[in-house]
mmCIF file of C-alpha atoms in Angstrom:
data_model
loop_
_atom_site.group_PDB
_atom_site.id
_atom_site.type_symbol
_atom_site.label_atom_id
_atom_site.label_comp_id
_atom_site.label_asym_id
_atom_site.label_seq_id
_atom_site.Cartn_x
_atom_site.Cartn_y
_atom_site.Cartn_z
ATOM 1 C CA MET A 10 -8.149 -28.913 -9.074
ATOM 2 C CA ASN A 11 -9.136 -28.214 -12.656
ATOM 3 C CA TRP A 12 -10.623 -24.843 -11.735
ATOM 4 C CA MET A 13 -7.256 -23.614 -10.489
ATOM 5 C CA ALA A 14 -5.827 -24.006 -14.010
ATOM 6 C CA TRP A 15 -2.539 -25.527 -12.881
ATOM 7 C CA THR A 16 0.442 -25.673 -15.180
ATOM 8 C CA LEU A 17 3.663 -27.580 -14.597
ATOM 9 C CA PRO A 18 5.923 -24.491 -14.221
ATOM 10 C CA THR A 19 3.646 -22.845 -11.660
ATOM 11 C CA ALA A 20 3.325 -26.143 -9.798
ATOM 12 C CA ILE A 21 7.128 -26.362 -9.634
ATOM 13 C CA PHE A 22 7.282 -22.696 -8.557
ATOM 14 C CA PHE A 23 4.813 -23.133 -5.687
ATOM 15 C CA SER A 24 6.268 -26.443 -4.514
ATOM 16 C CA THR A 25 9.712 -24.801 -4.399
ATOM 17 C CA ILE A 26 8.360 -21.928 -2.295
ATOM 18 C CA GLY A 27 6.412 -24.374 -0.137
ATOM 19 C CA SER A 28 9.401 -26.636 0.475
ATOM 20 C CA ILE A 29 11.606 -23.628 1.279
ATOM 21 C CA ILE A 30 9.081 -22.601 3.952
ATOM 22 C CA VAL A 31 8.909 -26.151 5.352
ATOM 23 C CA MET A 32 12.703 -26.401 5.418
ATOM 24 C CA MET A 33 12.986 -23.020 7.127
ATOM 25 C CA THR A 34 10.500 -24.215 9.776
ATOM 26 C CA VAL A 35 12.480 -27.402 10.424
ATOM 27 C CA TRP A 36 15.734 -25.416 10.544
ATOM 28 C CA GLU A 37 14.174 -22.922 12.971
ATOM 29 C CA ILE A 38 12.994 -25.717 15.295
ATOM 30 C CA ARG A 39 16.352 -27.509 15.245
ATOM 31 C CA SER A 40 18.447 -24.377 15.718
ATOM 32 C CA PRO A 41 16.467 -21.208 16.501
ATOM 33 C CA CYS A 42 18.008 -18.178 14.860
ATOM 34 C CA ILE A 43 19.208 -15.016 16.542
ATOM 35 C CA GLU A 44 18.507 -11.612 15.054
ATOM 36 C CA ARG A 45 21.695 -10.116 13.653
ATOM 37 C CA LYS A 46 22.943 -7.318 11.466
ATOM 38 C CA GLY A 47 24.718 -7.936 8.189
ATOM 39 C CA PHE A 48 25.116 -5.714 5.155
ATOM 40 C CA LEU A 49 21.433 -4.747 5.233
ATOM 41 C CA PRO A 50 20.739 -1.474 7.071
ATOM 42 C CA ILE A 51 18.436 -3.223 9.559
ATOM 43 C CA SER A 52 18.943 -6.192 11.847
ATOM 44 C CA THR A 53 17.067 -9.194 10.529
ATOM 45 C CA THR A 54 16.116 -12.744 11.371
ATOM 46 C CA ARG A 55 16.447 -15.628 8.951
ATOM 47 C CA GLY A 56 12.792 -15.351 7.942
ATOM 48 C CA ASP A 57 13.126 -11.597 7.334
ATOM 49 C CA ARG A 58 16.050 -12.238 5.020
ATOM 50 C CA LEU A 59 14.121 -14.922 3.145
ATOM 51 C CA PHE A 60 11.195 -12.533 2.660
ATOM 52 C CA ILE A 61 13.446 -9.686 1.517
ATOM 53 C CA GLY A 62 15.256 -12.079 -0.806
ATOM 54 C CA LEU A 63 12.091 -13.474 -2.388
ATOM 55 C CA LEU A 64 10.483 -10.040 -2.819
ATOM 56 C CA SER A 65 13.616 -8.536 -4.365
ATOM 57 C CA SER A 66 13.968 -11.611 -6.601
ATOM 58 C CA ALA A 67 10.471 -10.939 -7.909
ATOM 59 C CA PHE A 68 11.500 -7.390 -8.763
ATOM 60 C CA ILE A 69 14.756 -8.608 -10.365
ATOM 61 C CA HIS A 70 12.652 -10.814 -12.659
ATOM 62 C CA LEU A 71 10.197 -8.030 -13.454
ATOM 63 C CA PHE A 72 13.013 -5.601 -14.197
ATOM 64 C CA THR A 73 14.753 -8.084 -16.499
ATOM 65 C CA LEU A 74 11.507 -8.801 -18.287
ATOM 66 C CA GLY A 75 10.333 -5.227 -18.622
ATOM 67 C CA PHE A 76 13.467 -3.186 -19.236
ATOM 68 C CA THR A 77 16.067 -5.517 -20.767
ATOM 69 C CA SER A 78 16.036 -8.167 -23.466
ATOM 70 C CA LEU A 79 18.139 -10.584 -21.409
ATOM 71 C CA ASN A 80 17.127 -14.200 -21.010
ATOM 72 C CA ILE A 81 14.851 -14.730 -18.017
ATOM 73 C CA TRP A 82 17.007 -17.661 -16.814
ATOM 74 C CA LEU A 83 19.811 -15.163 -16.203
ATOM 75 C CA ALA A 84 17.466 -13.315 -13.838
ATOM 76 C CA LEU A 85 16.733 -16.615 -12.088
ATOM 77 C CA ILE A 86 20.443 -17.382 -11.655
ATOM 78 C CA ALA A 87 21.113 -13.836 -10.427
ATOM 79 C CA SER A 88 18.187 -14.139 -7.979
ATOM 80 C CA VAL A 89 19.440 -17.460 -6.582
ATOM 81 C CA ILE A 90 22.935 -16.009 -6.047
ATOM 82 C CA TRP A 91 21.402 -12.883 -4.482
ATOM 83 C CA LEU A 92 19.121 -14.965 -2.230
ATOM 84 C CA ILE A 93 21.978 -17.179 -1.008
ATOM 85 C CA SER A 94 24.312 -14.260 -0.304
ATOM 86 C CA LEU A 95 21.482 -12.405 1.438
ATOM 87 C CA MET A 96 20.768 -15.400 3.671
ATOM 88 C CA ARG A 97 24.467 -15.786 4.473
ATOM 89 C CA TRP A 98 25.708 -12.210 4.838
ATOM 90 C CA GLY A 99 22.551 -10.051 4.906
ATOM 91 C CA MET B 19 19.254 -19.965 31.196
ATOM 92 C CA ASN B 20 16.555 -22.586 30.911
ATOM 93 C CA LYS B 21 13.746 -21.144 28.862
ATOM 94 C CA VAL B 22 10.688 -23.358 28.464
ATOM 95 C CA GLN B 23 9.830 -23.793 24.815
ATOM 96 C CA ASN B 24 6.144 -24.336 24.201
ATOM 97 C CA ASN B 25 4.805 -23.638 20.775
ATOM 98 C CA LYS B 26 1.355 -25.239 21.221
ATOM 99 C CA ALA B 27 -0.294 -21.827 21.055
ATOM 100 C CA TRP B 28 0.488 -21.792 17.340
ATOM 101 C CA LEU B 29 -2.248 -24.431 16.913
ATOM 102 C CA LEU B 30 -4.777 -21.776 17.945
ATOM 103 C CA VAL B 31 -3.791 -19.803 14.843
ATOM 104 C CA LEU B 32 -4.744 -22.736 12.624
ATOM 105 C CA PRO B 33 -8.397 -21.684 12.003
ATOM 106 C CA VAL B 34 -7.253 -18.231 10.876
ATOM 107 C CA PHE B 35 -4.684 -19.826 8.628
ATOM 108 C CA LEU B 36 -7.352 -22.029 7.028
ATOM 109 C CA LEU B 37 -9.632 -19.010 6.489
ATOM 110 C CA VAL B 38 -6.819 -16.983 4.945
ATOM 111 C CA ALA B 39 -5.839 -19.922 2.762
ATOM 112 C CA PHE B 40 -9.398 -20.183 1.528
ATOM 113 C CA SER B 41 -9.903 -16.466 0.948
ATOM 114 C CA ALA B 42 -6.438 -15.304 -0.084
ATOM 115 C CA ILE B 43 -3.655 -17.830 -0.603
ATOM 116 C CA ILE B 44 -5.441 -20.288 -2.921
ATOM 117 C CA PRO B 45 -7.071 -17.525 -5.010
ATOM 118 C CA LEU B 46 -3.689 -15.807 -5.305
ATOM 119 C CA MET B 47 -2.115 -19.054 -6.502
ATOM 120 C CA THR B 48 -4.896 -19.342 -9.066
ATOM 121 C CA VAL B 49 -4.174 -15.826 -10.281
ATOM 122 C CA VAL B 50 -0.507 -16.780 -10.710
ATOM 123 C CA ASN B 51 -1.657 -19.799 -12.750
ATOM 124 C CA TYR B 52 -3.871 -17.589 -14.909
ATOM 125 C CA SER B 53 -1.024 -15.164 -15.523
ATOM 126 C CA VAL B 54 1.072 -17.659 -17.473
ATOM 127 C CA GLN B 55 -1.720 -18.937 -19.724
ATOM 128 C CA ASP B 56 -3.867 -17.796 -22.590
ATOM 129 C CA ILE B 57 -7.326 -18.882 -21.473
ATOM 130 C CA PHE B 58 -10.243 -19.108 -23.897
ATOM 131 C CA ASP B 59 -12.549 -21.286 -21.811
ATOM 132 C CA GLN B 60 -12.217 -23.907 -19.150
ATOM 133 C CA ASN B 61 -10.893 -26.549 -21.524
ATOM 134 C CA ASN B 62 -8.837 -24.312 -23.788
ATOM 135 C CA ALA B 63 -5.915 -22.843 -21.919
ATOM 136 C CA TYR B 64 -2.465 -22.542 -23.452
ATOM 137 C CA PHE B 65 0.774 -22.028 -21.596
ATOM 138 C CA VAL B 66 2.456 -18.815 -22.774
ATOM 139 C CA GLY B 67 5.237 -18.447 -20.213
ATOM 140 C CA LEU B 68 5.990 -14.898 -19.112
ATOM 141 C CA GLU B 69 4.618 -13.301 -22.266
ATOM 142 C CA TRP B 70 1.794 -11.484 -20.473
ATOM 143 C CA TYR B 71 4.182 -9.905 -17.987
ATOM 144 C CA GLN B 72 6.321 -8.644 -20.838
ATOM 145 C CA GLU B 73 3.283 -7.325 -22.665
ATOM 146 C CA VAL B 74 1.733 -5.724 -19.595
ATOM 147 C CA MET B 75 4.941 -3.823 -18.835
ATOM 148 C CA SER B 76 5.328 -2.552 -22.384
ATOM 149 C CA VAL B 77 1.750 -1.364 -22.961
ATOM 150 C CA PRO B 78 1.581 2.450 -22.548
ATOM 151 C CA ARG B 79 -1.978 2.318 -21.200
ATOM 152 C CA LEU B 80 -0.838 0.385 -18.129
ATOM 153 C CA GLN B 81 2.386 2.330 -17.671
ATOM 154 C CA ASP B 82 0.369 5.531 -17.811
ATOM 155 C CA SER B 83 -2.146 4.377 -15.256
ATOM 156 C CA LEU B 84 0.675 3.231 -12.967
ATOM 157 C CA ALA B 85 2.385 6.614 -13.269
ATOM 158 C CA ARG B 86 -0.948 8.360 -12.726
ATOM 159 C CA GLN B 87 -1.543 6.224 -9.648
ATOM 160 C CA PHE B 88 1.809 7.123 -8.085
ATOM 161 C CA PHE B 89 1.288 10.801 -8.887
ATOM 162 C CA TYR B 90 -2.193 10.691 -7.379
ATOM 163 C CA SER B 91 -1.106 8.930 -4.170
ATOM 164 C CA GLY B 92 1.886 11.258 -3.838
ATOM 165 C CA THR B 93 -0.199 14.395 -4.306
ATOM 166 C CA VAL B 94 -2.857 13.158 -1.911
ATOM 167 C CA LEU B 95 -0.231 12.560 0.778
ATOM 168 C CA LEU B 96 1.495 15.897 0.149
ATOM 169 C CA ILE B 97 -1.754 17.799 0.592
ATOM 170 C CA GLU B 98 -3.522 15.798 3.276
ATOM 171 C CA VAL B 99 -0.702 15.230 5.755
ATOM 172 C CA PRO B 100 0.356 18.891 6.266
ATOM 173 C CA LEU B 101 -3.267 20.025 6.098
ATOM 174 C CA GLY B 102 -4.321 17.384 8.644
ATOM 175 C CA ILE B 103 -1.551 18.483 11.023
ATOM 176 C CA CYS B 104 -2.621 22.139 10.687
ATOM 177 C CA VAL B 105 -6.266 21.273 11.365
ATOM 178 C CA ALA B 106 -5.287 19.209 14.411
ATOM 179 C CA LEU B 107 -3.145 22.053 15.764
ATOM 180 C CA MET B 108 -5.964 24.557 15.378
ATOM 181 C CA MET B 109 -8.675 22.413 16.940
ATOM 182 C CA PRO B 110 -9.969 23.501 20.353
ATOM 183 C CA THR B 111 -8.770 21.262 23.173
ATOM 184 C CA ARG B 112 -11.656 21.446 25.629
ATOM 185 C CA GLY B 113 -15.272 22.451 26.006
ATOM 186 C CA TRP B 114 -18.217 21.910 23.695
ATOM 187 C CA THR B 115 -16.318 23.300 20.671
ATOM 188 C CA ALA B 116 -13.881 20.379 20.955
ATOM 189 C CA SER B 117 -16.698 17.834 20.784
ATOM 190 C CA LEU B 118 -18.369 19.717 17.969
ATOM 191 C CA SER B 119 -15.219 19.861 15.849
ATOM 192 C CA LEU B 120 -14.557 16.157 16.458
ATOM 193 C CA ILE B 121 -18.043 15.308 15.202
ATOM 194 C CA VAL B 122 -17.772 17.609 12.191
ATOM 195 C CA LEU B 123 -14.421 16.098 11.278
ATOM 196 C CA ALA B 124 -15.703 12.547 11.667
ATOM 197 C CA LEU B 125 -18.688 13.102 9.375
ATOM 198 C CA PRO B 126 -16.943 12.749 5.976
ATOM 199 C CA LEU B 127 -15.322 9.521 7.157
ATOM 200 C CA LEU B 128 -18.765 7.981 7.662
ATOM 201 C CA ILE B 129 -19.961 8.551 4.094
ATOM 202 C CA PRO B 130 -19.641 5.590 1.719
ATOM 203 C CA TRP B 131 -17.307 5.980 -1.263
ATOM 204 C CA ASN B 132 -19.956 5.896 -3.966
ATOM 205 C CA VAL B 133 -22.037 8.502 -2.131
ATOM 206 C CA VAL B 134 -18.976 10.771 -1.891
ATOM 207 C CA GLY B 135 -18.551 10.311 -5.626
ATOM 208 C CA THR B 136 -22.184 11.196 -6.264
ATOM 209 C CA ILE B 137 -22.071 14.248 -3.987
ATOM 210 C CA TRP B 138 -19.080 15.671 -5.859
ATOM 211 C CA GLN B 139 -20.411 14.626 -9.222
ATOM 212 C CA ILE B 140 -23.388 16.916 -8.699
ATOM 213 C CA PHE B 141 -21.670 19.564 -6.540
ATOM 214 C CA ALA B 142 -19.012 20.210 -9.210
ATOM 215 C CA ARG B 143 -21.314 20.280 -12.224
ATOM 216 C CA SER B 144 -21.293 23.648 -13.933
ATOM 217 C CA ASP B 145 -25.046 23.725 -14.676
ATOM 218 C CA ILE B 146 -26.715 22.579 -11.449
ATOM 219 C CA GLY B 147 -23.844 22.189 -8.942
ATOM 220 C CA LEU B 148 -22.964 24.996 -6.559
ATOM 221 C CA LEU B 149 -19.177 24.586 -6.816
ATOM 222 C CA GLY B 150 -19.081 24.378 -10.614
ATOM 223 C CA TYR B 151 -21.567 27.205 -10.963
ATOM 224 C CA VAL B 152 -19.611 29.523 -8.647
ATOM 225 C CA ILE B 153 -16.238 28.778 -10.272
ATOM 226 C CA ASN B 154 -17.698 29.521 -13.685
ATOM 227 C CA GLY B 155 -19.481 32.541 -12.221
ATOM 228 C CA ILE B 156 -16.210 34.178 -11.139
ATOM 229 C CA GLY B 157 -14.922 33.855 -14.680
ATOM 230 C CA ILE B 158 -12.861 30.648 -14.626
ATOM 231 C CA ASP B 159 -13.786 28.161 -17.306
ATOM 232 C CA TYR B 160 -14.320 24.954 -15.367
ATOM 233 C CA ASN B 161 -15.795 21.688 -16.607
ATOM 234 C CA TYR B 162 -14.553 18.432 -15.148
ATOM 235 C CA THR B 163 -16.209 16.277 -17.792
ATOM 236 C CA ASN B 164 -14.112 17.514 -20.708
ATOM 237 C CA ASN B 165 -11.006 19.138 -19.234
ATOM 238 C CA SER B 166 -8.510 16.741 -17.692
ATOM 239 C CA VAL B 167 -6.916 19.370 -15.415
ATOM 240 C CA ASP B 168 -10.355 20.211 -13.996
ATOM 241 C CA ALA B 169 -11.076 16.510 -13.595
ATOM 242 C CA TRP B 170 -7.847 16.005 -11.646
ATOM 243 C CA PHE B 171 -8.579 19.058 -9.506
ATOM 244 C CA THR B 172 -12.037 17.714 -8.671
ATOM 245 C CA VAL B 173 -10.844 14.181 -7.892
ATOM 246 C CA LEU B 174 -8.070 15.507 -5.631
ATOM 247 C CA LEU B 175 -10.381 17.980 -3.920
ATOM 248 C CA MET B 176 -12.854 15.175 -3.281
ATOM 249 C CA ASP B 177 -10.184 12.983 -1.725
ATOM 250 C CA VAL B 178 -8.888 15.848 0.419
ATOM 251 C CA TRP B 179 -12.437 16.545 1.587
ATOM 252 C CA HIS B 180 -13.065 12.897 2.346
ATOM 253 C CA TRP B 181 -9.825 11.874 4.063
ATOM 254 C CA THR B 182 -8.011 14.879 5.579
ATOM 255 C CA SER B 183 -10.168 14.325 8.669
ATOM 256 C CA LEU B 184 -8.523 10.960 9.201
ATOM 257 C CA ILE B 185 -5.061 12.525 9.448
ATOM 258 C CA ALA B 186 -6.460 15.389 11.537
ATOM 259 C CA LEU B 187 -8.154 13.030 14.009
ATOM 260 C CA LEU B 188 -5.050 10.836 14.303
ATOM 261 C CA CYS B 189 -2.865 13.892 14.909
ATOM 262 C CA TYR B 190 -5.394 15.327 17.364
ATOM 263 C CA SER B 191 -5.218 12.171 19.484
ATOM 264 C CA GLY B 192 -1.425 12.210 19.160
ATOM 265 C CA LEU B 193 -1.275 15.826 20.354
ATOM 266 C CA ARG B 194 -3.537 15.115 23.343
ATOM 267 C CA ALA B 195 -1.168 12.332 24.396
ATOM 268 C CA ILE B 196 1.784 14.721 24.894
ATOM 269 C CA PRO B 197 2.288 15.275 28.646
ATOM 270 C CA ASP B 198 1.909 18.853 29.843
ATOM 271 C CA ALA B 199 5.416 18.775 31.339
ATOM 272 C CA TYR B 200 6.917 19.221 27.874
ATOM 273 C CA TYR B 201 4.954 22.438 27.334
ATOM 274 C CA GLN B 202 5.885 23.691 30.801
ATOM 275 C CA ALA B 203 9.566 23.088 30.063
ATOM 276 C CA ALA B 204 9.152 24.904 26.750
ATOM 277 C CA ARG B 205 7.522 27.876 28.511
ATOM 278 C CA ILE B 206 10.405 28.050 30.987
ATOM 279 C CA ASP B 207 12.826 28.146 28.052
ATOM 280 C CA ARG B 208 10.602 30.763 26.417
ATOM 281 C CA ALA B 209 10.434 28.623 23.288
ATOM 282 C CA SER B 210 8.625 30.102 20.322
ATOM 283 C CA SER B 211 5.488 28.370 19.094
ATOM 284 C CA TRP B 212 7.423 27.237 16.000
ATOM 285 C CA ALA B 213 10.105 25.678 18.235
ATOM 286 C CA ILE B 214 7.397 23.924 20.274
ATOM 287 C CA PHE B 215 5.920 22.526 17.070
ATOM 288 C CA ARG B 216 9.263 21.537 15.567
ATOM 289 C CA TYR B 217 10.932 20.001 18.619
ATOM 290 C CA ILE B 218 8.042 18.750 20.766
ATOM 291 C CA GLN B 219 4.849 18.222 18.810
ATOM 292 C CA LEU B 220 6.217 16.948 15.499
ATOM 293 C CA PRO B 221 8.575 14.334 17.002
ATOM 294 C CA LYS B 222 5.783 13.144 19.310
ATOM 295 C CA LEU B 223 3.446 12.839 16.325
ATOM 296 C CA GLN B 224 5.854 10.595 14.441
ATOM 297 C CA GLY B 225 4.090 7.360 15.368
ATOM 298 C CA VAL B 226 0.563 8.443 14.413
ATOM 299 C CA LEU B 227 1.849 10.152 11.281
ATOM 300 C CA ILE B 228 3.483 6.964 10.003
ATOM 301 C CA ILE B 229 0.229 5.064 10.532
ATOM 302 C CA GLY B 230 -1.722 7.889 8.877
ATOM 303 C CA VAL B 231 0.598 7.988 5.866
ATOM 304 C CA LEU B 232 0.442 4.195 5.527
ATOM 305 C CA LEU B 233 -3.371 4.161 5.676
ATOM 306 C CA ARG B 234 -3.705 7.029 3.220
ATOM 307 C CA PHE B 235 -1.175 5.514 0.844
ATOM 308 C CA MET B 236 -2.899 2.151 0.762
ATOM 309 C CA ASP B 237 -6.366 3.667 0.455
ATOM 310 C CA SER B 238 -5.395 6.069 -2.306
ATOM 311 C CA PHE B 239 -3.369 3.434 -4.127
ATOM 312 C CA MET B 240 -6.381 1.161 -4.431
ATOM 313 C CA ILE B 241 -8.919 3.952 -5.084
ATOM 314 C CA TYR B 242 -11.693 2.849 -7.392
ATOM 315 C CA THR B 243 -15.217 3.908 -6.540
ATOM 316 C CA GLU B 244 -14.864 7.666 -6.105
ATOM 317 C CA PRO B 245 -13.249 8.522 -9.471
ATOM 318 C CA PHE B 246 -15.381 5.862 -11.123
ATOM 319 C CA VAL B 247 -18.571 7.588 -9.992
ATOM 320 C CA LEU B 248 -17.247 11.130 -10.405
ATOM 321 C CA THR B 249 -15.501 11.055 -13.776
ATOM 322 C CA GLY B 250 -15.762 7.435 -14.928
ATOM 323 C CA GLY B 251 -12.009 7.627 -15.510
ATOM 324 C CA GLY B 252 -12.368 10.407 -18.036
ATOM 325 C CA PRO B 253 -12.058 12.653 -19.884
ATOM 326 C CA GLY B 254 -10.293 10.134 -22.072
ATOM 327 C CA ASN B 255 -8.179 8.110 -19.670
ATOM 328 C CA SER B 256 -6.917 11.037 -17.655
ATOM 329 C CA THR B 257 -8.318 9.928 -14.289
ATOM 330 C CA THR B 258 -8.285 6.178 -14.863
ATOM 331 C CA PHE B 259 -6.311 4.708 -12.003
ATOM 332 C CA LEU B 260 -4.777 1.270 -11.619
ATOM 333 C CA SER B 261 -7.708 -0.625 -10.167
ATOM 334 C CA GLN B 262 -10.053 0.717 -12.827
ATOM 335 C CA THR B 263 -7.697 -0.264 -15.643
ATOM 336 C CA LEU B 264 -7.418 -3.691 -14.082
ATOM 337 C CA THR B 265 -11.173 -4.140 -13.744
ATOM 338 C CA LYS B 266 -11.735 -3.079 -17.345
ATOM 339 C CA MET B 267 -9.166 -5.600 -18.476
ATOM 340 C CA ALA B 268 -10.363 -8.518 -16.358
ATOM 341 C CA ILE B 269 -14.139 -8.142 -16.477
ATOM 342 C CA GLY B 270 -14.800 -5.739 -19.353
ATOM 343 C CA GLN B 271 -12.594 -7.393 -21.937
ATOM 344 C CA PHE B 272 -12.192 -10.744 -20.167
ATOM 345 C CA ASP B 273 -8.424 -10.709 -20.795
ATOM 346 C CA ILE B 274 -7.804 -12.890 -17.775
ATOM 347 C CA GLY B 275 -4.152 -13.670 -18.554
ATOM 348 C CA PRO B 276 -2.851 -10.083 -18.872
ATOM 349 C CA ALA B 277 -5.126 -8.931 -16.047
ATOM 350 C CA ALA B 278 -3.686 -11.638 -13.795
ATOM 351 C CA ALA B 279 -0.125 -10.679 -14.724
ATOM 352 C CA PHE B 280 -0.955 -7.051 -14.044
ATOM 353 C CA SER B 281 -2.545 -7.787 -10.671
ATOM 354 C CA ILE B 282 0.539 -9.767 -9.631
ATOM 355 C CA ILE B 283 2.699 -6.710 -10.428
ATOM 356 C CA TYR B 284 0.203 -4.473 -8.583
ATOM 357 C CA PHE B 285 0.330 -6.873 -5.615
ATOM 358 C CA LEU B 286 4.137 -6.860 -5.563
ATOM 359 C CA ILE B 287 4.234 -3.047 -5.525
ATOM 360 C CA VAL B 288 1.720 -2.887 -2.667
ATOM 361 C CA LEU B 289 3.619 -5.603 -0.798
ATOM 362 C CA LEU B 290 6.911 -3.726 -1.193
ATOM 363 C CA VAL B 291 5.533 -0.389 -0.020
ATOM 364 C CA SER B 292 3.640 -1.920 2.915
ATOM 365 C CA TRP B 293 6.733 -3.847 3.961
ATOM 366 C CA LEU B 294 8.831 -0.675 3.842
ATOM 367 C CA PHE B 295 6.317 1.155 6.052
ATOM 368 C CA PHE B 296 6.000 -1.796 8.417
ATOM 369 C CA THR B 297 9.770 -2.115 8.791
ATOM 370 C CA THR B 298 10.104 1.602 9.429
ATOM 371 C CA ILE B 299 7.440 1.486 12.154
ATOM 372 C CA THR B 300 8.806 -1.582 13.928
ATOM 373 C CA HIS B 301 12.385 -0.340 13.770
ATOM 374 C CA LEU B 302 11.403 3.057 15.147
ATOM 375 C CA ASP B 303 9.866 1.256 18.126
ATOM 376 C CA LYS B 304 12.999 -0.849 18.569
ATOM 377 C CA ASP B 305 15.218 2.231 18.467
ATOM 378 C CA LYS B 306 13.037 3.867 21.124
ATOM 379 C CA VAL B 307 13.325 0.802 23.371
ATOM 380 C CA LYS B 308 17.110 0.865 22.909
ATOM 381 C CA GLU B 309 17.268 4.574 23.761
ATOM 382 C CA GLN B 310 15.218 4.055 26.908
ATOM 383 C CA SER B 311 17.360 1.142 28.035
ATOM 384 C CA HIS B 312 20.442 3.337 27.627
ATOM 385 C CA ASP B 313 18.995 6.082 29.857
#
């Protein structure tokens, strides 16, 4: 694995994403989700909301990094809150 | 309701998943790893956190090429989509002229990118190229190698020449798919040709147009070869688009860290735009199904 140039933070990042996907799969098998409409303009499934949440979190981080001088951990906290509320009410 | 759940078919997707993992997922993960390190050689890599991302977003060279890229893709779409629709509307519908125009339109699509670049590189030269010679001959000072406006004009003209046919062919097939009953109804109502276009043809073209816009956006957003051959990104940096900046950074200067950070940002932009298009397409289909079920 040396050629992949792993670092601890990226390993944590990818294992978090990986375990979220595994957990979503288990959740889906145990109780399949029904497409519904929340505050987003389109009706979404659980997986759609996860994708939207992760993609927008990436842009929240980029925006914080590029256009503000705020601490990046604030962006992470904001993203987690955003992701949870999107999953619940999106 | 007793629906049988059988998900075994998913196992058949496994080989594709392995291939994609090998060719896309694992390399992408490696790029993410590169983007947080300062790498000198295989044994000397230092963790720098998100420094490269910060740097990449504050360097004017990259901001400029990103802005240039959006302007280029936007202009390409604004010219090619209306032009493609016009060409499709004017094409003959039957007889040997229809076949002939289909073949003529398909020809530019068959030419490889670097050949297109070479054709225009010579065609637009002011000393030996017909186009450059004629433009200079009618009294307009034109030289794409040292005037950035001329360079932009040439690059855009080349793209319009190469890809308008794609939109035209898509629209042509979309127009042929409209049932004759619509036109008959329009004739009974004595609808003007503008009304026919606005209320019958354009709505019916919606599906093919979305696909055409998506294809043209993605193709023009990743354009590399044609401007590289035609202008080499010059004069100065005026026609250096994103992929060329990226290649210079990664292979020319071997700045793997910043190049990786930049390609992640590039990837996220492409992912966002493609997702927006995809969602629009699928939701249009869903709305149509709903409408039909209401009828």
